[in-house]
Short mmCIF file of C-alpha atoms and ligand atoms in Angstrom, two decimals:
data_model
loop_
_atom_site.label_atom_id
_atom_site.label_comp_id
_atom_site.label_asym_id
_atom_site.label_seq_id
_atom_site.Cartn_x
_atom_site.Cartn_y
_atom_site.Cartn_z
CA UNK A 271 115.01 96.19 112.01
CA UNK A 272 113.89 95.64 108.65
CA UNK A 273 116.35 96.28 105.57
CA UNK A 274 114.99 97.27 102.24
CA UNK A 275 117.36 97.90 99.63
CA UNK A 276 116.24 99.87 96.37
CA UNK A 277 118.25 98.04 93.77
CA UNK A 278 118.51 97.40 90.02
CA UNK A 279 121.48 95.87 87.88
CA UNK A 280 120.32 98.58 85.24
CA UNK A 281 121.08 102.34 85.79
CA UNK A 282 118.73 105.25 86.09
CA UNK A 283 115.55 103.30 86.64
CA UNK A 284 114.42 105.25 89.62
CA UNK A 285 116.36 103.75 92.17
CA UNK A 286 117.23 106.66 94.20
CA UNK A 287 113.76 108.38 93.73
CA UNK A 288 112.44 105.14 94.80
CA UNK A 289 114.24 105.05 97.91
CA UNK A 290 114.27 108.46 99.05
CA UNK A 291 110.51 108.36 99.07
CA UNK A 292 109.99 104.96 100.90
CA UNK A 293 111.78 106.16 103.14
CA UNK A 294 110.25 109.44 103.96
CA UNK A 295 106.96 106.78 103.58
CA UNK A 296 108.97 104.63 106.99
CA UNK A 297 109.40 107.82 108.57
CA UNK A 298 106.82 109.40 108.41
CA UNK A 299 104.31 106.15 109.72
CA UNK A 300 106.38 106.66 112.94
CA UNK A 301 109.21 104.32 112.38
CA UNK A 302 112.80 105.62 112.90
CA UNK A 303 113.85 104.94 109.71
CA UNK A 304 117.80 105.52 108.57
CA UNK A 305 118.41 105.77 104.17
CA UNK A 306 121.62 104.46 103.81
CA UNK A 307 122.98 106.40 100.63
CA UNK A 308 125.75 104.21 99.19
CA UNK A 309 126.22 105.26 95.81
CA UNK A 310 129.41 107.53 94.60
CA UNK A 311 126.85 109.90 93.02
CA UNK A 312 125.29 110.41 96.43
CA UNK A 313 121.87 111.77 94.82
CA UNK A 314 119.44 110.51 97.55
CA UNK A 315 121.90 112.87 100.06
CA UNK A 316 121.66 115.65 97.30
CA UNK A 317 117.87 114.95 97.32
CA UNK A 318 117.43 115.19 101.21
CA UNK A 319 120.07 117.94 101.30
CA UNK A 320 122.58 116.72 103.27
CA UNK A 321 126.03 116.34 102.38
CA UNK A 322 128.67 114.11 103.75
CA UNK A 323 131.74 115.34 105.97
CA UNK A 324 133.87 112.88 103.24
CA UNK A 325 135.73 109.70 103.91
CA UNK A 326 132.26 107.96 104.45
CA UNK A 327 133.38 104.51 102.92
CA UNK A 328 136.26 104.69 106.26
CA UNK A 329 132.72 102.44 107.32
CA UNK A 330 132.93 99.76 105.16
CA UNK A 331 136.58 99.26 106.22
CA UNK A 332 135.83 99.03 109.65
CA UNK A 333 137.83 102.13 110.56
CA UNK A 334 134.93 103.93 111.72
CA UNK A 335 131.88 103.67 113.18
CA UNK A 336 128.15 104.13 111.34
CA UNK A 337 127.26 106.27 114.82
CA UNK A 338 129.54 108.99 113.40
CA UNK A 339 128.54 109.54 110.04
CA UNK A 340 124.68 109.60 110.73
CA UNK A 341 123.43 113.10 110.18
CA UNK A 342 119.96 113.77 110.57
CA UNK A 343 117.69 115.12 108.02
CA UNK A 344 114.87 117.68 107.88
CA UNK A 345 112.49 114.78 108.20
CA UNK A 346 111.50 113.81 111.69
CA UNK A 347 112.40 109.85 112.42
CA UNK A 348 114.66 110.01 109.07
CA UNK A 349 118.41 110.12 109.11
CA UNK A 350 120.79 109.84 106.57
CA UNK A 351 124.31 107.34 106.59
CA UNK A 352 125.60 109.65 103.04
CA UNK A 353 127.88 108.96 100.99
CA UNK A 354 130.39 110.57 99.27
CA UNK A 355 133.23 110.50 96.33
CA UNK A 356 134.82 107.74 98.30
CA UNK A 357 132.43 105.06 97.42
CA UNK A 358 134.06 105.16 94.25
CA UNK A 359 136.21 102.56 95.76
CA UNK A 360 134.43 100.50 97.79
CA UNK A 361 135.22 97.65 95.58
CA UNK A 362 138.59 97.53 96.15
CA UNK A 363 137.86 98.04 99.82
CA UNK A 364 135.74 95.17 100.28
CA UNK A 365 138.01 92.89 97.96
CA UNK A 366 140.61 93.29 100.41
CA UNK A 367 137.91 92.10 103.24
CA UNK A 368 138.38 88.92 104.98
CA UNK A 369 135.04 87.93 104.76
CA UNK A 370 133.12 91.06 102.04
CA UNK A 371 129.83 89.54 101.89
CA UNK A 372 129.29 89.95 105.63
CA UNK A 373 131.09 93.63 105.67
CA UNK A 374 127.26 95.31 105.12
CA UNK A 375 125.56 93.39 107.79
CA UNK A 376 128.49 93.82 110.07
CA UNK A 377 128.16 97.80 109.86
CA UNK A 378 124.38 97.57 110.12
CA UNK A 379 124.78 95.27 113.13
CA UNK A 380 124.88 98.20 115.80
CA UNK A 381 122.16 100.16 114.60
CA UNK A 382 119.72 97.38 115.14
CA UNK A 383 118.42 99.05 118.17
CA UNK A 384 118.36 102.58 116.84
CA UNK A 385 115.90 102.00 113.82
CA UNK A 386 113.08 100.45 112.77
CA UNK A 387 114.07 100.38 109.19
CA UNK A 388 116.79 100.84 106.93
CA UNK A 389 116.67 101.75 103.17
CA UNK A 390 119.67 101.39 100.73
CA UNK A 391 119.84 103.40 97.67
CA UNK A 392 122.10 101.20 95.81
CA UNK A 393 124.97 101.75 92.84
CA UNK A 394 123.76 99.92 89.56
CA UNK A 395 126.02 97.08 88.95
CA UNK A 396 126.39 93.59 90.32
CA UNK A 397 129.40 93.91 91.82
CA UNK A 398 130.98 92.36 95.30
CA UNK A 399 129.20 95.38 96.99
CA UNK A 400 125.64 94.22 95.86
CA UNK A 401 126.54 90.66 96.42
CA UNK A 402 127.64 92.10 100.22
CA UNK A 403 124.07 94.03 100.11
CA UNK A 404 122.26 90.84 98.84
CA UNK A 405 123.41 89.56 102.72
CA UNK A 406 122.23 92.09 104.32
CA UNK A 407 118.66 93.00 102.87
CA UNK A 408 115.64 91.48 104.21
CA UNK A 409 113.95 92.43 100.90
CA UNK A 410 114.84 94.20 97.39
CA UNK A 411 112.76 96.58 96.02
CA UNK A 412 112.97 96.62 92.12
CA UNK A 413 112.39 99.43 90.12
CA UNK A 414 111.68 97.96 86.45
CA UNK A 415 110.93 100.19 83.29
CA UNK A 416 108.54 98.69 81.08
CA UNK A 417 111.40 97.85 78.15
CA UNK A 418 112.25 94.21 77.02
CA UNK A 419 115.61 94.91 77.92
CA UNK A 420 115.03 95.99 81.69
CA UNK A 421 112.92 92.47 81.56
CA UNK A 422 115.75 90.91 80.79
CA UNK A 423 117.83 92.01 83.35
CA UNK A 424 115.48 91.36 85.94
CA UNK A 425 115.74 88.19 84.82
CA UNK A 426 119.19 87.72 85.24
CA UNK A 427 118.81 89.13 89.03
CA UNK A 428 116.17 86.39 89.54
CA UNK A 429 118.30 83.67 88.05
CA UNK A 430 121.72 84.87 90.01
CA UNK A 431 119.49 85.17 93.21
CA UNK A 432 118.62 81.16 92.29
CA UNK A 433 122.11 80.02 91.21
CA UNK A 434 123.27 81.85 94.80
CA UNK A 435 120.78 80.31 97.35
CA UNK A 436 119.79 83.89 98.32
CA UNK A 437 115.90 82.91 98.92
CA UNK A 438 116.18 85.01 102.03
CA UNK A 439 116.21 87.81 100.26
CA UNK A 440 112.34 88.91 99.23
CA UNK A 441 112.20 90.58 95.43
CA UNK A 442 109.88 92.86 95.31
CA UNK A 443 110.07 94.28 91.48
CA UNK A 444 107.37 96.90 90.02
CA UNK A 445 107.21 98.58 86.81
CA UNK A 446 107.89 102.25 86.69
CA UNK A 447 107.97 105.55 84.76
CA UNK A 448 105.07 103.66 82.97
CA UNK A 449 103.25 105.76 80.00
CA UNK A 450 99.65 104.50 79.32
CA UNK A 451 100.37 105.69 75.78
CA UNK A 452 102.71 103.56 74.86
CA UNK A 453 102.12 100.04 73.08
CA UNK A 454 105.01 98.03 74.84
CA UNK A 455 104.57 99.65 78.53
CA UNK A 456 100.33 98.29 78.46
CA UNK A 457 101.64 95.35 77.06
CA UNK A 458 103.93 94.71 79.89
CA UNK A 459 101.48 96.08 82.81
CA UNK A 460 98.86 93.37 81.25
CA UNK A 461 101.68 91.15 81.51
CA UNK A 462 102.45 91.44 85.43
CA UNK A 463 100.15 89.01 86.62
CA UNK A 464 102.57 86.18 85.07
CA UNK A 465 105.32 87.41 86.97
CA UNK A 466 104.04 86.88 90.41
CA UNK A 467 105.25 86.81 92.96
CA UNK A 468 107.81 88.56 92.22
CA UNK A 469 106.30 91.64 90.28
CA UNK A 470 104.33 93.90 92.88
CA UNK A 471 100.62 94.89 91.82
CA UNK A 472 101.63 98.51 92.68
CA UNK A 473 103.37 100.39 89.34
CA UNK A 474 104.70 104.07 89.25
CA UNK A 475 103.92 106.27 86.46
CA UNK A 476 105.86 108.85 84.52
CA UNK A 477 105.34 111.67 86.01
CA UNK A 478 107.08 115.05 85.93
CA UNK A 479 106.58 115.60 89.51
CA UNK A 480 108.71 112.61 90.37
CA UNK A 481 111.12 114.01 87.91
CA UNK A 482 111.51 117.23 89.65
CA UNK A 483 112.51 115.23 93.04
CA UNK A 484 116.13 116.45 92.25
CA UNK A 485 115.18 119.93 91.49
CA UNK A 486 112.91 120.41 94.78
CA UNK A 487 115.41 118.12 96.90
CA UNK A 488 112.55 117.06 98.80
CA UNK A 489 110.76 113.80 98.84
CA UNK A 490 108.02 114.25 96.53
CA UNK A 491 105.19 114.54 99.77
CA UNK A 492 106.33 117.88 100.36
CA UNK A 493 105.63 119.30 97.37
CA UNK A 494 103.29 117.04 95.16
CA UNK A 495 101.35 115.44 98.12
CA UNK A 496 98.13 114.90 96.22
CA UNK A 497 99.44 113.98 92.87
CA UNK A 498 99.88 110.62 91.47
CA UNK A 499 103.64 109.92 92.06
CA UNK A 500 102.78 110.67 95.67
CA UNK A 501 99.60 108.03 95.71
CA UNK A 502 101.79 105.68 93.72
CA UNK A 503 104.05 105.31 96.25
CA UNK A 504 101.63 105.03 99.14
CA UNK A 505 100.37 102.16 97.35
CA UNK A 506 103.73 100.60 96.66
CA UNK A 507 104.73 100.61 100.19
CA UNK A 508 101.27 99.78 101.77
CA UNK A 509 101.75 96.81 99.28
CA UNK A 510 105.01 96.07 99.92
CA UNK A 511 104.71 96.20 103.46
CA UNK A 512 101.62 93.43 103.25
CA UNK A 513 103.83 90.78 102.02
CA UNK A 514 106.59 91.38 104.22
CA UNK A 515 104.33 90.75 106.37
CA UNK A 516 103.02 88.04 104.90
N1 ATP B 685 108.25 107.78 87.88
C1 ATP B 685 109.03 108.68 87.30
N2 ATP B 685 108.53 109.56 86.41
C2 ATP B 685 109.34 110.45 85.78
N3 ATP B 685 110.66 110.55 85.98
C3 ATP B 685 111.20 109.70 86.87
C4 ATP B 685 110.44 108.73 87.58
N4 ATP B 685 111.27 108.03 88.39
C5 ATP B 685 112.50 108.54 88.20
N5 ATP B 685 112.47 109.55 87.30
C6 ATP B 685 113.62 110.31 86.78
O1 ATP B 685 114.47 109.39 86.11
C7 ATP B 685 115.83 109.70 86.35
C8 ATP B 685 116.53 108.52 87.03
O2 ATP B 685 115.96 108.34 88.32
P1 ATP B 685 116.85 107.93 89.58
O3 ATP B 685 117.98 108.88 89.75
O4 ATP B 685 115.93 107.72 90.71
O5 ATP B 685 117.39 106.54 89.03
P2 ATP B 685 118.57 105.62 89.61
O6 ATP B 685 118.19 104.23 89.24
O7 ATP B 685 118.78 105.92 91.04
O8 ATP B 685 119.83 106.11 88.76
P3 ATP B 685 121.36 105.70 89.01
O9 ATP B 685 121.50 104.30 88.48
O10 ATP B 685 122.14 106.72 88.23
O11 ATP B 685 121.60 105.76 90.50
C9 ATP B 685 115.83 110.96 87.19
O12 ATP B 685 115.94 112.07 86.35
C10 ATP B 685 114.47 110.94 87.86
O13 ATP B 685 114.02 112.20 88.20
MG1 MG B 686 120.54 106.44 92.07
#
């Protein structure tokens, strides 16, 4: 089972439209693929319209089990762990934890069986739940915007990932909602090749059809299949796949 978590410090950076459509990508290659929604906002549910029967973060206190919370979706080989208002307090959950940092893997530990891969649609934040997600994922997947500031808190992921021996954990980041007409976002694409290994080849445009993902609440294959949000995730996870691989 391989975890992927779709994760930024930074807010709004495409997170959740990132990992709604990997996953559909997992799923639909065959794999039985489960998108663990575990933000309070619980967009990637509202995306894949499911909703969640409440209490979901009961999970990460051990008081009930992820077998029960798993709905399905509309998506053969995708299900959905969702979250709900709940999460809001998952902090506080987890800081009364014996051990937090294992609480993630702990949950996901049954499931290994049952799918081939997981995807997290994480909160932004580095908080004890990210550190606890940190444990658990095989590999982060990085949305970036093309802004000195996002940059900069990439940065600061790379160097916390350093400081906390968490080499274990691949970073995969790649630039997004990139505009070709703007100065700073071709400065920064020409700029990727110094941040290997770390910055994918693979880059997501702006695009309004990505944009709409919460208006269709369908991954963006079902409606935009041809256009070039679509491609640019095929090549994303094609890519990212390869050096997971690798
Ligand atoms: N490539 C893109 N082109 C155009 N719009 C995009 C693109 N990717 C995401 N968006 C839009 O940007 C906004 C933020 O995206 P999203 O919700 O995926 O970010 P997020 O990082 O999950 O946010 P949050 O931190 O609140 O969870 C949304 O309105 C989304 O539709
Ligand atoms: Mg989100």
């Amino acid at each position: 089972m391989q975890v992927i978590a779709s994760y930024n410090i930074k807010g709004g950076v495409g997170k959740t439209t990132t990992a709604v459509n990997v996953a559909w990508l997992a799923a639909n290659e065959g794999k039985r693929t489960l998108l663990w929604d575990l933000d309070p906002q619980s967009a990637a549910g509202y995306c894949l319209r499911v909703k969640s029967k409440g209490h979901g973060s009961k999970l990460l206190r051990g008081k009930s089990d992820a077998g029960d919370v798993i709905r399905s979706t509309d998506y053969e080989n995708l299900d959905l762990l969702p979250s709900d208002f709940s999460y809001r307090h998952v902090d506080v959950l987890l800081h009364e934890d014996k051990n937090p940092l294992k609480r993630l893997q702990k949950v996901l530990k049954p499931l290994h069986d049952d799918y081939d891969v997981v995807v997290l649609d994480c909160p932004p934040g580095l908080s004890l739940l990210s550190e606890a997600m940190f444990r658990a994922a095989d590999a982060l997947l990085v949305p970036t915007l093309p802004s000195i500031l996002s940059l900069r808190t990439l940065k600061m992921l790379l160097d916390f990932r350093k400081e906390n021996k968490l080499k274990d954990m691949r970073l995969f980041a790649f630039l997004t909602m990139v505009d070709r007409r703007k100065k700073l976002h071709n400065e920064v694409m020409g700029s990727r090749g110094r941040m290997r290994p770390w910055m994918l080849e693979s880059y997501i445009p702006y695009v309004s059809e990505l944009e709409q993902l919460a208006e269709r609440r369908e991954p963006v294959f079902g409606y935009a299949p041809q256009g070039r949000g679509a491609e640019a995730y095929i090549s994303l996870w094609r890519e990212v796949q390869g050096r997971m691989a690798g």
